[in-house]
Short mmCIF file of C-alpha atoms (C1' of nucleotides) in Angstrom, two decimals:
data_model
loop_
_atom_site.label_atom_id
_atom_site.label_comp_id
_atom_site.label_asym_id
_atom_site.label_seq_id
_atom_site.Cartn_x
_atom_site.Cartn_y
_atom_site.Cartn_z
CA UNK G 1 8.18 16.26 -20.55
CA UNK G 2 6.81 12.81 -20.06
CA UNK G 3 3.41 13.18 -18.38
CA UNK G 4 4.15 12.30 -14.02
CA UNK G 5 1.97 9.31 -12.81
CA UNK G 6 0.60 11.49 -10.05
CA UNK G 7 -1.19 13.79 -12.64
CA UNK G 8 -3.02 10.97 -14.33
CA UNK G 9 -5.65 10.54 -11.33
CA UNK G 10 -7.16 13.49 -9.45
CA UNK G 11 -5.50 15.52 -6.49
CA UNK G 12 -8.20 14.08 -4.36
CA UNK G 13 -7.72 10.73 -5.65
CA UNK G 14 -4.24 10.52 -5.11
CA UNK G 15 -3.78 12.19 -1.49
CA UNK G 16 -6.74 9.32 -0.65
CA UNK G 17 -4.49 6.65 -1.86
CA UNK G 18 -1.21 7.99 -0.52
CA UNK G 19 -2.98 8.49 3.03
CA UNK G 20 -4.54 4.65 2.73
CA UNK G 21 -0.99 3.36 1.24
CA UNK G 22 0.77 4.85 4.82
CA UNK G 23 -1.72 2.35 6.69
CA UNK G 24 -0.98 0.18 4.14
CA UNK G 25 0.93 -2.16 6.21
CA UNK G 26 0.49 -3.83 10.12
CA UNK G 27 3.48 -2.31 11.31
CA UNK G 28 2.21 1.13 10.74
CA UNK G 29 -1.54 1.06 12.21
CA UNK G 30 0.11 -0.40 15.08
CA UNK G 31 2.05 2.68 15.31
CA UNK G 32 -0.81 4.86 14.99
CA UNK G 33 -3.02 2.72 18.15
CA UNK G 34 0.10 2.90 20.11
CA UNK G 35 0.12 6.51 19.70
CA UNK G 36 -3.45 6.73 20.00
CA UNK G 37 -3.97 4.88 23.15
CA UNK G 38 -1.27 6.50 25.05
CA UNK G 39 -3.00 9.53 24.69
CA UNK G 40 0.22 11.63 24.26
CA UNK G 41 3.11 11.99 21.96
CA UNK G 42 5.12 8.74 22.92
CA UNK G 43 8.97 8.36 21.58
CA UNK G 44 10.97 5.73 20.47
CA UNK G 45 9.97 3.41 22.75
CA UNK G 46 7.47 2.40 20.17
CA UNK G 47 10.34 0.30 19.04
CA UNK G 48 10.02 -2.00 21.66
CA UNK G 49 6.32 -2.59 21.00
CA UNK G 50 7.10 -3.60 17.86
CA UNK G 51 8.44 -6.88 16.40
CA UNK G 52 10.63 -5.38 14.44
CA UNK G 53 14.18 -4.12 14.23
CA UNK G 54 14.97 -0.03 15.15
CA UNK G 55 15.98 0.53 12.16
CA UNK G 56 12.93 -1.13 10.29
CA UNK G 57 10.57 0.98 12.75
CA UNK G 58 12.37 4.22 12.00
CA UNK G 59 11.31 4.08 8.21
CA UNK G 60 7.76 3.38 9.14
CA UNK G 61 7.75 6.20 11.33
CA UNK G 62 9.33 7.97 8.45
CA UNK G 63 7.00 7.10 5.89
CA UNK G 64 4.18 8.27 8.85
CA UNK G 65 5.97 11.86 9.03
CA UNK G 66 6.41 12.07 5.28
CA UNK G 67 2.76 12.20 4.37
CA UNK G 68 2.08 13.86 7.11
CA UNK G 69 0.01 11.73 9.78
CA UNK G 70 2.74 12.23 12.25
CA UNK G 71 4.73 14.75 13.33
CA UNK G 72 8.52 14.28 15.09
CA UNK G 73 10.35 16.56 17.57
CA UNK G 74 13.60 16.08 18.63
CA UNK G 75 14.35 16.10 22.28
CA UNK G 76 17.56 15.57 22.99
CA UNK G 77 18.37 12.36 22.06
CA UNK G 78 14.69 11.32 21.81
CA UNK G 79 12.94 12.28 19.50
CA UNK G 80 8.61 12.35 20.17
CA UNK G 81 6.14 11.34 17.33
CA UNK G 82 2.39 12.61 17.75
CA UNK G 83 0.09 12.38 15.53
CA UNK G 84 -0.72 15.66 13.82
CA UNK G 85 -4.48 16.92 14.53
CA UNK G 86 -4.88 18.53 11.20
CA UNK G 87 -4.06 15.62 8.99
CA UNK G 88 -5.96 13.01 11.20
CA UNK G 89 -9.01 15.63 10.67
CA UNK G 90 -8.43 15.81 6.75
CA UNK G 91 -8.35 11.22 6.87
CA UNK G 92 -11.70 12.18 8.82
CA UNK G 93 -12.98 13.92 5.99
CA UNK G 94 -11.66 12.14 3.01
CA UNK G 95 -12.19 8.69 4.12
CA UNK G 96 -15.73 9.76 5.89
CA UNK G 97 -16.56 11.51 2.83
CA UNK G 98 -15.80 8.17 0.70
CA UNK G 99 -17.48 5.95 2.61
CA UNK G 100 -20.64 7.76 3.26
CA UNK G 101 -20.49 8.69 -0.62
CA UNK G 102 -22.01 5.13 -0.98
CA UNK G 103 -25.20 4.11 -0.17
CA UNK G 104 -25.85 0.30 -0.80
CA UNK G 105 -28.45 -0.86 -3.52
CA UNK G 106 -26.22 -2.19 -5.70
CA UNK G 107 -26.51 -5.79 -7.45
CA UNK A 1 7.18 -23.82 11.57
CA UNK A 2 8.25 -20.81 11.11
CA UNK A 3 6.39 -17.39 12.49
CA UNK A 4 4.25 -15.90 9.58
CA UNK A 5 4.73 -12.51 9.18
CA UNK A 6 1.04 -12.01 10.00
CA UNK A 7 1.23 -13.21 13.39
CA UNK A 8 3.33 -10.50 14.24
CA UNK A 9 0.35 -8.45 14.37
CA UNK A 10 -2.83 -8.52 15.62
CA UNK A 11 -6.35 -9.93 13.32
CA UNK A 12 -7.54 -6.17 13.51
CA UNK A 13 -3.90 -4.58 12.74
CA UNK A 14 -4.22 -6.69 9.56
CA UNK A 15 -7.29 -6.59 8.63
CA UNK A 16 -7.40 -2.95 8.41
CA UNK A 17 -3.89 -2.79 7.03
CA UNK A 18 -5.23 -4.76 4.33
CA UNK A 19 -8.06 -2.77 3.46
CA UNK A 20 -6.05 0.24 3.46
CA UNK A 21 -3.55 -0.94 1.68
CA UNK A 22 -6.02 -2.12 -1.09
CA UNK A 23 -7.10 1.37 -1.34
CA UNK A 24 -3.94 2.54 -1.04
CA UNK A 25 -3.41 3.03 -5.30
CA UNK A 26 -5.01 6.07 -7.16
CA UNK A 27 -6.39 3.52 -9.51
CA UNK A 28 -8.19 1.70 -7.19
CA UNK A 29 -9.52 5.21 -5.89
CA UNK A 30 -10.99 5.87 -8.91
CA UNK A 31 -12.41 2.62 -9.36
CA UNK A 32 -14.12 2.98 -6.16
CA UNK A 33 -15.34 6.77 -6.79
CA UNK A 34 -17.00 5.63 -10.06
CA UNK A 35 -18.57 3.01 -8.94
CA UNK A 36 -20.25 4.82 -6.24
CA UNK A 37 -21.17 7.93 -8.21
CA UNK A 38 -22.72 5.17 -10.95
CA UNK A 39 -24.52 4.28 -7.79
CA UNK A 40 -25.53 0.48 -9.65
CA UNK A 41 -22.97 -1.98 -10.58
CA UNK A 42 -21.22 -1.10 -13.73
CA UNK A 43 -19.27 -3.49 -15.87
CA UNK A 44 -15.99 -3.43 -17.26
CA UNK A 45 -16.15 -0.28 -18.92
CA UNK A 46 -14.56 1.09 -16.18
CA UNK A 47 -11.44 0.29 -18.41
CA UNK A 48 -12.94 2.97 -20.28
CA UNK A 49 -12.46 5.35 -17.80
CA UNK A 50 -8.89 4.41 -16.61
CA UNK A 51 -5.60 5.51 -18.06
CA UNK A 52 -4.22 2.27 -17.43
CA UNK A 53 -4.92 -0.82 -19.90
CA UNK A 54 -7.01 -3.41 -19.65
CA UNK A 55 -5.10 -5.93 -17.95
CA UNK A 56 -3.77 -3.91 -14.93
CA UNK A 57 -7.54 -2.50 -14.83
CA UNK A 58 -8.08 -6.25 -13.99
CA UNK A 59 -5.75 -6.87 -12.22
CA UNK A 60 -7.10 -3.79 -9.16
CA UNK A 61 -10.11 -5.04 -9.80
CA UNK A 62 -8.90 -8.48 -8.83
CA UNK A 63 -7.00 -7.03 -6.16
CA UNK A 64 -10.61 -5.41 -4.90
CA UNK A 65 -12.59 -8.54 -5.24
CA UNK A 66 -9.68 -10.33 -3.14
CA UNK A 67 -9.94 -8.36 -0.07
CA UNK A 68 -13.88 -8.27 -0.16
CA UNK A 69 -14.55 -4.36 -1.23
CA UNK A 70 -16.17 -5.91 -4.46
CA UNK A 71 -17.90 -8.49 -5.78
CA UNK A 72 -17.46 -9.55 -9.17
CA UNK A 73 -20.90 -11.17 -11.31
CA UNK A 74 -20.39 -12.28 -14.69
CA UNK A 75 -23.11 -11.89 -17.23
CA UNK A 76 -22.66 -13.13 -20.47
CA UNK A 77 -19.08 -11.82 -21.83
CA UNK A 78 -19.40 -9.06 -19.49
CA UNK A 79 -18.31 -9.09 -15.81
CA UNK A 80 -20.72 -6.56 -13.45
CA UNK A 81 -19.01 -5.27 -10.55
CA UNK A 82 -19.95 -3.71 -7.48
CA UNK A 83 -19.58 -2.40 -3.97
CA UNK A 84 -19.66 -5.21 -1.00
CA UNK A 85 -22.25 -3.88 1.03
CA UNK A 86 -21.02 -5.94 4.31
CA UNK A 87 -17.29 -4.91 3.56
CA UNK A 88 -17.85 -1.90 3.16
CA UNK A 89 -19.69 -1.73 6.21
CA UNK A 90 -16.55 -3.48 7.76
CA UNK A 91 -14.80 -0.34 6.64
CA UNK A 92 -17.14 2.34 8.29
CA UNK A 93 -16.45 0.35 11.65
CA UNK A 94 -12.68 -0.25 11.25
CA UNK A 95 -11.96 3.25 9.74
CA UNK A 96 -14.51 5.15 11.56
CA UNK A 97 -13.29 3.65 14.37
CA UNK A 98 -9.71 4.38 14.53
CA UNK A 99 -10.10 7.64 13.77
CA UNK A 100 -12.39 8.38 16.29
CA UNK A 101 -10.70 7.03 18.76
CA UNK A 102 -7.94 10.26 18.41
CA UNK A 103 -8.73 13.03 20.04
CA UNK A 104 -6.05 15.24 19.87
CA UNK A 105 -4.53 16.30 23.27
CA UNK A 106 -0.78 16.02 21.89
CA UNK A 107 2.33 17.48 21.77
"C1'" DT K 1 36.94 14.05 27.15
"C1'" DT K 2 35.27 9.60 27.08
"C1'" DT K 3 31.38 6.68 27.19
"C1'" DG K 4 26.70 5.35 26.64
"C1'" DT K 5 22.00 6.20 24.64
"C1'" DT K 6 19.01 7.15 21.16
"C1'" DT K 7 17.61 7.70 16.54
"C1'" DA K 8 18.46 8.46 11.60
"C1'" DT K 9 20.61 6.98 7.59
"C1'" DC K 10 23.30 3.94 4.39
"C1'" DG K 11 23.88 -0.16 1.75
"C1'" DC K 12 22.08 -4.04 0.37
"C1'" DA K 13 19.07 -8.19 -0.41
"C1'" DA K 14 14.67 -10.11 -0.91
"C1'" DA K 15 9.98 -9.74 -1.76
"C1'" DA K 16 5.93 -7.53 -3.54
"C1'" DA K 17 3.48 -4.35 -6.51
"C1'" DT K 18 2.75 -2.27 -10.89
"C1'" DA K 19 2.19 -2.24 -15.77
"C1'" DC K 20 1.77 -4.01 -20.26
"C1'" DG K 21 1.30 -6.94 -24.44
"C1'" DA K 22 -0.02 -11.38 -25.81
"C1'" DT K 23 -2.82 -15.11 -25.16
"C1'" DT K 24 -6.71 -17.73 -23.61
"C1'" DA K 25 -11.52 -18.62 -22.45
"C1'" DA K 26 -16.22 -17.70 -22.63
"C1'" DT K 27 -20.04 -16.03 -24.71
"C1'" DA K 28 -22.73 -13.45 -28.17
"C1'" DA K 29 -23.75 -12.26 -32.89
"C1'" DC K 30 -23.82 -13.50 -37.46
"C1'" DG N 1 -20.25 -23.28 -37.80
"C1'" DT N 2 -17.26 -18.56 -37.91
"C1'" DT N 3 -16.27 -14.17 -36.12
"C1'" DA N 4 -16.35 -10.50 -32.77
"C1'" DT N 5 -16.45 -8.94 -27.99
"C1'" DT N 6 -15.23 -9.00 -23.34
"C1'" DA N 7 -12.53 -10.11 -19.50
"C1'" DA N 8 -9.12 -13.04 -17.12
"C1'" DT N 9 -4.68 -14.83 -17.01
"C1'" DC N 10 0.25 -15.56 -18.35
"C1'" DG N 11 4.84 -14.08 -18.88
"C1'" DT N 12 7.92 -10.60 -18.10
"C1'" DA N 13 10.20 -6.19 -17.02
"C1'" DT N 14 10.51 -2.47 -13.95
"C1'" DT N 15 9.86 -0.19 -9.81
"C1'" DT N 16 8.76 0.04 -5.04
"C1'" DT N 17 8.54 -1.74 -0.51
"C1'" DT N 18 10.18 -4.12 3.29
"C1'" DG N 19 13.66 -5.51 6.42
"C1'" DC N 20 17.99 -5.69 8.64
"C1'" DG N 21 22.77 -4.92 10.18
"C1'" DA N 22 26.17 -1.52 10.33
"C1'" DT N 23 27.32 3.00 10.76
"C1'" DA N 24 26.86 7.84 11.77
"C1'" DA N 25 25.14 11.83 14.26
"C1'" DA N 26 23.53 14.14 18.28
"C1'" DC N 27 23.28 14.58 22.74
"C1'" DA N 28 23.67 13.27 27.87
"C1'" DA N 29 26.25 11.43 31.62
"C1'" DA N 30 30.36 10.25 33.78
#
DNA sequence: TTTGTTTATCGCAAAAATACGATTAATAAC
DNA sequence: GTTATTAATCGTATTTTTGCGATAAACAAA
């Protein structure tokens, strides 16, 4: 079998750059301080805070979910997105770990 | 004129989206990860070190230099990159930042 | 049961990112 | 000078992302 493009960088390196890729983008870091600064699992009414369309919002949302930054429950006909402690610890980690990995005296 | 599409957004929103986003490919990962554990500013043999040919090794590195990460020093035939001490410092502060700012109570 | 609300998904178009080989440009080595 | 080395850029193909309207699905309200 042909060799997958995930297996021709590290595990480490490639959960770093799918976590970095999901705050890849404006819409989606807006998301995440919306969440943040409400201090509890909002719903959909991040929509509104958004310039965008529902159904453009929903896919960043779903992208969020998919690697795992945010969780979604459905209640009722809302449906609540929080981020998910253990994931926002693991960014801690890997993106601490990266940045303090460097210590300038370069050049 | 019409809206830009980063006006939508706030400077910060951007910014960091932009950041992420340029670390948001395994390639780019690795790029950064070597040069840090080279701990000096190694030139393009980080080709070398890539599965990916020469010209798309470029081309991340371009993508690097263009959002600050890295500067780019060319000596002789050889280009000598390395870390952005002030960007990266811009990174601690954005990154470290937002994440900090969670503390989970959720859900 | 009908109607309204909310959110996910589908289908599609446009834009951007990724990757590579070939070429160019610049310098070093001879 | 000529030749070799290194890295950037060009042209192009493929894939992925982004965005939206329309539709569907699930539930609540009437």
């Amino acid at each position: 079998m042909a060799t997958a493009k995930k297996d021709l960088f590290t595990k480490k390196e490639n959960r770093i750059a799918e976590l970095a890729k999901a705050m890849g983008h404006p819409a989606r870091v807006a998301i995440l301080l919306y969440l943040i600064k409400k201090n509890s699992c909002v719903c959909g009414d991040i929509v509104g805070e958004l310039p965008l369309s529902q159904s453009t919002v929903s896919q960043h949302l779903k992208e969020l979910k998919r690697v795992g930054i945010l969780q979604g429950e459905i209640e009722g006909t809302k449906t609540c997105y929080c981020i998910d402690p253990k994931v926002w610890k693991e960014m801690e980690v890997l993106f601490g770990g990266l940045i303090q990995k460097y210590k300038s005296d370069c050049c």
